[in-house]
């Protein structure tokens, strides 16, 4: 596995722990639907939260949360619709981004952006 893939997987693990500690129930990790993959699907206060995790070890290409393009958002919302339909869930949904930065001295910084984007038609 390449170094950036390893960093991404580690970031997803950190994000899941972070969410669990905040009271979220993890329902699914790495849910695939067509070309889309949702990193984490969780339940929180009767809301289904679809979470995109972005991990970086440098700001050379910008902040992690800035890399979730409109095209990526469309894929994620389509996958979310499929997940809700497949599991016959009728609850409010929310899309969050968790941005994670790992510094050179191995410190992890986590920031959650709630309601980062909305369902695309």
XYZ file of N, CA and C in Angstrom:
363
model
N 0.852 -1.178 0.000
C 0.000 0.000 0.000
C 0.895 1.238 0.000
N 0.545 2.234 -0.812
C 1.363 3.436 -0.889
C 1.253 4.237 0.399
N 2.229 5.116 0.601
C 2.300 5.890 1.833
C 1.059 6.761 2.041
N 0.557 7.390 0.959
C -0.613 8.247 1.140
C -1.876 7.423 1.411
N -1.952 6.201 0.866
C -3.090 5.322 1.186
C -3.047 4.892 2.642
N -1.845 4.602 3.135
C -1.694 4.231 4.546
C -2.105 5.388 5.443
N -1.686 6.603 5.074
C -2.047 7.794 5.847
C -3.566 7.973 5.843
N -4.188 7.768 4.686
C -5.636 7.887 4.568
C -6.368 6.893 5.449
N -5.917 5.639 5.458
C -6.553 4.601 6.287
C -6.386 4.932 7.775
N -5.191 5.399 8.135
C -4.941 5.788 9.524
C -5.857 6.957 9.907
N -6.021 7.907 9.001
C -6.908 9.039 9.233
C -8.348 8.592 9.446
N -8.789 7.630 8.633
C -10.160 7.115 8.782
C -10.342 6.440 10.137
N -9.320 5.723 10.597
C -9.386 5.090 11.924
C -9.482 6.152 13.015
N -8.656 7.198 12.900
C -8.676 8.294 13.884
C -10.047 8.978 13.887
N -10.611 9.177 12.688
C -11.921 9.828 12.572
C -13.011 8.994 13.237
N -12.978 7.679 13.037
C -13.977 6.790 13.646
C -13.885 6.844 15.168
N -12.682 6.842 15.692
C -12.486 6.940 17.147
C -13.010 8.285 17.651
N -12.656 9.351 16.945
C -13.098 10.702 17.289
C -14.628 10.771 17.352
N -15.296 10.244 16.317
C -16.757 10.272 16.282
C -17.366 9.443 17.409
N -16.813 8.263 17.644
C -17.309 7.393 18.715
C -17.208 8.098 20.067
N -16.088 8.782 20.282
C -15.893 9.501 21.543
C -16.880 10.656 21.692
N -17.390 11.180 20.577
C -18.381 12.272 20.619
C -19.807 11.737 20.689
N -19.968 10.415 20.753
C -21.289 9.832 20.920
C -21.948 9.335 19.642
N -21.216 9.316 18.550
C -21.752 8.785 17.294
C -21.680 7.265 17.320
N -22.643 6.629 16.679
C -22.612 5.176 16.510
C -22.197 4.910 15.062
N -21.093 4.214 14.878
C -20.612 3.894 13.536
C -21.474 2.772 12.972
N -22.116 3.036 11.835
C -22.972 2.042 11.192
C -22.227 1.269 10.113
N -21.305 1.942 9.431
C -20.638 1.325 8.292
C -19.373 2.116 7.972
N -18.348 1.405 7.526
C -17.127 2.057 7.045
C -16.889 1.620 5.606
N -16.398 2.537 4.804
C -16.034 2.267 3.411
C -17.181 1.656 2.608
N -18.344 2.277 2.709
C -19.511 1.839 1.946
C -19.314 2.204 0.479
N -19.464 1.216 -0.396
C -19.290 1.434 -1.835
C -20.624 1.370 -2.555
N -20.776 2.304 -3.489
C -21.950 2.334 -4.350
C -21.497 2.908 -5.687
N -21.424 2.049 -6.695
C -20.921 2.506 -7.991
C -19.487 2.984 -7.858
N -19.241 4.197 -8.327
C -17.883 4.755 -8.261
C -17.603 5.482 -6.948
N -18.591 5.572 -6.096
C -18.451 6.329 -4.854
C -18.141 5.425 -3.669
N -17.405 5.991 -2.754
C -17.165 5.320 -1.474
C -17.367 6.346 -0.371
N -18.188 5.981 0.603
C -18.392 6.829 1.772
C -17.496 6.273 2.867
N -16.627 7.122 3.403
C -15.657 6.652 4.393
C -16.325 6.128 5.658
N -17.249 6.912 6.210
C -17.916 6.514 7.458
C -19.393 6.905 7.372
N -20.244 5.989 7.782
C -21.664 6.298 7.946
C -21.964 6.080 9.422
N -22.530 7.106 10.050
C -22.783 7.040 11.490
C -24.187 7.552 11.806
N -24.631 7.215 12.993
C -25.906 7.701 13.503
C -25.611 8.602 14.691
N -26.291 9.758 14.719
C -26.084 10.697 15.822
C -27.372 11.477 16.034
N -27.965 11.346 17.211
C -29.193 12.065 17.559
C -30.263 11.900 16.487
N -30.497 10.684 16.074
C -31.541 10.337 15.097
C -31.271 10.902 13.692
N -30.030 11.229 13.404
C -29.612 11.701 12.082
C -28.598 10.705 11.538
N -28.689 10.404 10.250
C -27.676 9.570 9.601
C -26.633 10.523 9.015
N -25.388 10.333 9.428
C -24.313 11.229 9.028
C -23.347 10.491 8.097
N -23.187 11.050 6.911
C -22.257 10.517 5.922
C -20.996 11.361 6.010
N -19.875 10.701 6.282
C -18.645 11.422 6.586
C -17.562 11.124 5.545
N -17.022 12.187 4.981
C -15.866 12.092 4.095
C -14.655 12.509 4.920
N -13.640 11.638 4.981
C -12.440 11.911 5.763
C -11.306 12.267 4.806
N -10.648 13.391 5.075
C -9.505 13.813 4.267
C -8.325 14.016 5.204
N -7.243 13.321 4.915
C -6.058 13.360 5.776
C -4.872 13.886 4.980
N -4.109 14.766 5.589
C -2.922 15.323 4.950
C -1.768 15.358 5.952
N -0.561 15.366 5.399
C 0.631 15.557 6.233
C 1.389 16.798 5.766
N 0.778 17.542 4.837
C 1.353 18.776 4.314
C 0.215 19.639 3.788
N 0.435 20.948 3.810
C -0.563 21.854 3.238
C -0.182 22.276 1.820
N 0.743 21.565 1.210
C 1.219 21.902 -0.132
C 0.084 21.962 -1.151
N -0.925 21.119 -0.982
C -2.053 21.092 -1.908
C -3.315 21.679 -1.282
N -3.148 22.498 -0.250
C -4.287 23.137 0.408
C -4.739 22.370 1.640
N -5.796 22.866 2.238
C -6.349 22.237 3.422
C -7.126 20.979 3.020
N -7.150 19.969 3.881
C -7.810 18.705 3.526
C -9.266 18.890 3.094
N -10.000 19.716 3.828
C -11.428 19.881 3.553
C -11.707 20.540 2.194
N -10.718 21.235 1.648
C -10.893 21.904 0.358
C -10.879 20.934 -0.819
N -10.479 19.710 -0.570
C -10.335 18.755 -1.676
C -11.611 17.967 -1.983
N -12.712 18.307 -1.332
C -13.980 17.632 -1.607
C -14.720 18.449 -2.677
N -14.493 18.084 -3.925
C -15.036 18.822 -5.068
C -16.541 18.628 -5.211
N -17.144 19.434 -6.063
C -18.576 19.271 -6.356
C -18.859 17.889 -6.932
N -17.980 17.416 -7.805
C -18.164 16.075 -8.389
C -18.140 15.009 -7.294
N -17.215 15.144 -6.349
C -17.125 14.198 -5.234
C -18.388 14.279 -4.375
N -18.876 15.485 -4.144
C -20.098 15.661 -3.369
C -21.275 14.971 -4.050
N -21.357 15.090 -5.356
C -22.442 14.440 -6.096
C -22.367 12.925 -5.967
N -21.151 12.375 -6.067
C -20.984 10.925 -5.891
C -21.402 10.497 -4.488
N -20.985 11.269 -3.490
C -21.303 10.931 -2.100
C -22.801 10.990 -1.826
N -23.473 11.996 -2.365
C -24.911 12.104 -2.109
C -25.678 10.999 -2.836
N -25.191 10.600 -4.002
C -25.832 9.478 -4.703
C -25.645 8.180 -3.893
N -24.437 7.965 -3.395
C -24.166 6.786 -2.565
C -25.036 6.817 -1.308
N -25.198 8.002 -0.724
C -26.030 8.140 0.478
C -27.474 7.749 0.182
N -27.982 8.206 -0.955
C -29.351 7.838 -1.356
C -29.488 6.331 -1.489
N -28.497 5.704 -2.112
C -28.520 4.250 -2.271
C -28.488 3.540 -0.921
N -27.642 4.013 -0.009
C -27.541 3.407 1.319
C -28.882 3.501 2.050
N -29.487 4.671 2.007
C -30.769 4.874 2.690
C -31.846 3.966 2.095
N -31.863 3.832 0.766
C -32.850 2.994 0.089
C -32.617 1.514 0.413
N -31.353 1.057 0.281
C -31.017 -0.349 0.539
C -31.372 -0.775 1.961
N -31.195 0.131 2.901
C -31.410 -0.192 4.308
C -32.770 0.274 4.827
N -33.596 0.755 3.918
C -34.951 1.210 4.256
C -34.964 2.169 5.452
N -34.077 3.152 5.389
C -33.970 4.136 6.470
C -34.637 5.427 6.006
N -35.495 5.942 6.854
C -36.151 7.216 6.577
C -35.876 8.165 7.734
N -34.706 8.740 7.717
C -34.293 9.700 8.739
C -33.627 10.880 8.048
N -33.429 11.929 8.809
C -32.700 13.089 8.308
C -31.259 12.667 8.018
N -30.671 13.241 6.978
C -29.275 12.955 6.664
C -28.452 14.240 6.738
N -27.169 14.041 6.976
C -26.235 15.164 7.042
C -24.924 14.704 6.424
N -24.220 15.628 5.791
C -22.923 15.327 5.193
C -21.848 16.138 5.898
N -20.903 15.433 6.499
C -19.806 16.075 7.210
C -18.485 15.768 6.522
N -17.532 16.645 6.745
C -16.153 16.381 6.345
C -15.331 16.399 7.617
N -14.470 15.411 7.762
C -13.498 15.441 8.858
C -12.127 15.631 8.213
N -11.512 16.758 8.568
C -10.184 17.096 8.068
C -9.158 16.735 9.132
N -8.165 15.975 8.705
C -7.143 15.520 9.647
C -5.777 15.927 9.115
N -4.974 16.479 10.000
C -3.604 16.843 9.641
C -2.658 16.133 10.593
N -1.666 15.446 10.020
C -0.636 14.781 10.819
C 0.661 15.563 10.629
N 1.151 16.148 11.716
C 2.370 16.953 11.637
C 3.615 16.070 11.572
N 4.718 16.694 11.224
C 5.991 15.959 11.121
C 6.393 15.324 12.450
N 5.972 15.951 13.560
C 6.298 15.389 14.883
C 5.205 14.442 15.396
N 4.415 13.887 14.427
C 3.430 12.835 14.731
C 2.238 13.306 15.561
N 1.946 14.595 15.561
C 0.746 15.084 16.243
C -0.397 15.093 15.242
N -1.576 14.709 15.718
C -2.771 14.647 14.869
C -3.716 15.767 15.245
N -4.227 16.468 14.243
C -5.192 17.543 14.442
C -6.452 17.169 13.667
N -7.590 17.191 14.347
C -8.845 16.766 13.737
C -9.864 17.902 13.825
N -10.497 18.194 12.694
C -11.544 19.212 12.665
C -12.731 18.658 11.897
N -13.897 18.741 12.519
C -15.124 18.241 11.899
C -15.933 19.420 11.355
N -16.334 19.304 10.097
C -17.187 20.300 9.464
C -18.565 19.671 9.303
N -19.485 20.044 10.186
C -20.843 19.509 10.120
C -21.614 20.234 9.030
N -22.526 19.507 8.370
C -23.314 20.098 7.285
C -22.410 20.763 6.253
N -21.342 20.075 5.883
C -20.344 20.630 4.962
C -20.911 20.874 3.572
N -21.868 20.051 3.194
C -22.564 20.225 1.914
C -23.914 19.550 1.998
N -24.733 19.761 0.970
C -26.098 19.259 0.989
C -26.332 18.301 -0.164
N -27.420 17.594 -0.084
C -27.799 16.610 -1.099
C -27.877 17.274 -2.465
N -27.243 16.658 -3.433
C -27.314 17.139 -4.818
C -28.461 16.410 -5.517
N -29.177 17.161 -6.348
C -30.325 16.590 -7.048
C -29.953 15.693 -8.118
